[in-house]
C-alpha cells in the first residue's frame, strides 16, 4: 500500500532541513523588523551569563533559562500575529485589534514570569 503525503516541504530529513531553514529565516526577520525582539534578545544575552552565578541547582538554572526563553517565544508569537494581521489589512478591525492585544498580553505575561523568577533568584543571593 502506498501512502501519499501532500506536504510541500517534503518528508524525512529534507523536511527537517527545510524547516530548520524556515526557522532561521524567522529569527532573521524578527531581528530585522522587530525592535522589541532585538531589545528582549539583548536582555536575554545579558542575563544568561548571570544565570550561572544566580542558580543554586541545575533545576534552578533551568527555571532562569526557561523564563528567558519564554520571553523570546512570546515575542515571536506576538510578532507573527502582528505581521499576519498587517498583511490582511492596516485598517482598524475589531477582531484583528483583539488578536494583536492578546498577543501583547502574552508578552506581558512572559515578562511578569521572568521578573518574578529573576527577582526570587536575586532575593536568594542577597539574603
Coordinates of C-alpha atoms in Angstrom, one line a residue:
X1 CA 0.0 0.0 0.0
X2 CA 1.4 3.4 -1.0
X3 CA 0.7 6.4 1.3
X4 CA 0.7 9.7 -0.5
X5 CA 1.8 12.7 1.6
X6 CA 0.8 16.2 0.4
X7 CA 3.5 18.2 2.1
X8 CA 5.2 20.9 0.1
X9 CA 8.3 20.7 2.3
X10 CA 8.8 17.0 1.7
X11 CA 9.3 14.3 4.2
X12 CA 12.2 12.9 6.3
X13 CA 15.5 14.6 6.6
X14 CA 14.8 17.0 3.8
X15 CA 11.7 18.3 5.6
X16 CA 13.7 18.8 8.8
X17 CA 16.4 20.7 6.9
X18 CA 13.8 22.9 5.2
X19 CA 12.0 23.5 8.5
X20 CA 15.3 24.5 10.1
X21 CA 16.0 27.0 7.3
X22 CA 12.5 28.5 7.8
X23 CA 13.2 28.8 11.5
X24 CA 16.4 30.7 10.8
X25 CA 14.6 32.9 8.4
X26 CA 12.1 33.6 11.2
X27 CA 14.9 34.6 13.5
X28 CA 16.4 36.8 10.8
X29 CA 13.0 38.5 10.2
X30 CA 12.4 39.1 13.9
X31 CA 15.8 40.7 14.3
X32 CA 15.5 42.8 11.2
X33 CA 11.9 44.0 11.6
X34 CA 11.0 43.8 15.4
X35 CA 12.7 46.3 17.7
X36 CA 11.0 44.6 20.7
X37 CA 12.6 41.3 19.8
X38 CA 16.0 42.9 19.5
X39 CA 15.6 44.5 22.9
X40 CA 14.5 41.3 24.5
X41 CA 17.3 39.3 22.9
X42 CA 19.8 41.8 24.3
X43 CA 18.2 41.3 27.7
X44 CA 18.4 37.5 27.3
X45 CA 22.0 37.7 26.3
X46 CA 22.8 40.0 29.2
X47 CA 21.1 37.9 31.8
X48 CA 22.1 34.5 30.5
X49 CA 25.7 34.7 31.9
X50 CA 24.3 35.9 35.2
X51 CA 22.0 32.9 35.4
X52 CA 25.1 30.7 36.1
X53 CA 26.0 32.9 39.0
X54 CA 22.5 33.1 40.5
X55 CA 21.4 29.5 40.2
X56 CA 21.6 27.2 43.2
X57 CA 21.0 24.0 41.3
X58 CA 20.5 22.7 37.8
X59 CA 16.8 22.9 38.1
X60 CA 17.1 26.5 39.4
X61 CA 19.2 27.3 36.3
X62 CA 16.6 25.7 34.0
X63 CA 13.9 27.9 35.6
X64 CA 16.0 31.0 35.0
X65 CA 16.9 30.0 31.4
X66 CA 13.3 28.8 30.7
X67 CA 11.9 32.1 31.8
X68 CA 14.2 34.0 29.4
X69 CA 13.2 31.7 26.5
X70 CA 9.6 32.2 27.3
X71 CA 10.0 36.0 26.7
X72 CA 11.5 35.3 23.2
X73 CA 8.9 32.7 22.5
X74 CA 6.1 35.1 23.4
X75 CA 7.6 38.0 21.4
X76 CA 8.0 35.8 18.3
X77 CA 4.3 34.7 18.5
X78 CA 3.2 38.3 19.0
X79 CA 5.3 39.5 16.1
X80 CA 3.9 36.7 13.9
X81 CA 0.3 37.6 14.8
X82 CA 1.0 41.3 14.1
X83 CA 2.7 40.6 10.7
X84 CA -0.1 38.3 9.6
X85 CA -2.7 40.9 10.7
X86 CA -1.0 43.7 9.0
X87 CA -0.8 41.6 5.8
X88 CA -4.5 41.3 5.9
X89 CA -5.3 44.9 6.5
X90 CA -3.8 48.0 8.0
X91 CA -7.3 49.4 8.7
X92 CA -8.8 49.1 12.1
X93 CA -10.7 45.9 12.6
X94 CA -12.1 44.8 15.9
X95 CA -11.1 41.2 15.7
X96 CA -7.6 42.0 14.4
X97 CA -7.2 44.5 17.1
X98 CA -8.3 41.9 19.7
X99 CA -5.8 39.4 18.3
X100 CA -2.9 42.0 18.5
X101 CA -3.9 42.9 22.0
X102 CA -4.0 39.3 23.1
X103 CA -0.5 38.8 21.6
X104 CA 0.7 41.7 23.5
X105 CA -0.8 40.3 26.7
X106 CA 1.1 37.1 26.1
X107 CA 4.4 39.1 26.0
X108 CA 3.3 40.9 29.2
X109 CA 2.7 37.6 31.0
X110 CA 6.1 36.3 29.9
X111 CA 7.7 39.5 31.3
X112 CA 5.9 39.0 34.6
X113 CA 7.2 35.4 34.8
X114 CA 10.8 36.4 34.0
X115 CA 10.6 39.3 36.5
X116 CA 9.2 37.0 39.2
X117 CA 11.7 34.2 38.7
X118 CA 14.7 36.6 38.5
X119 CA 13.6 38.7 41.4
X120 CA 13.4 35.5 43.5
X121 CA 16.9 34.5 42.4
X122 CA 18.3 37.9 43.3
X123 CA 16.5 37.7 46.7
X124 CA 18.1 34.4 47.4
X125 CA 21.5 35.8 46.5
X126 CA 21.2 38.8 48.7
X127 CA 19.5 37.0 51.6

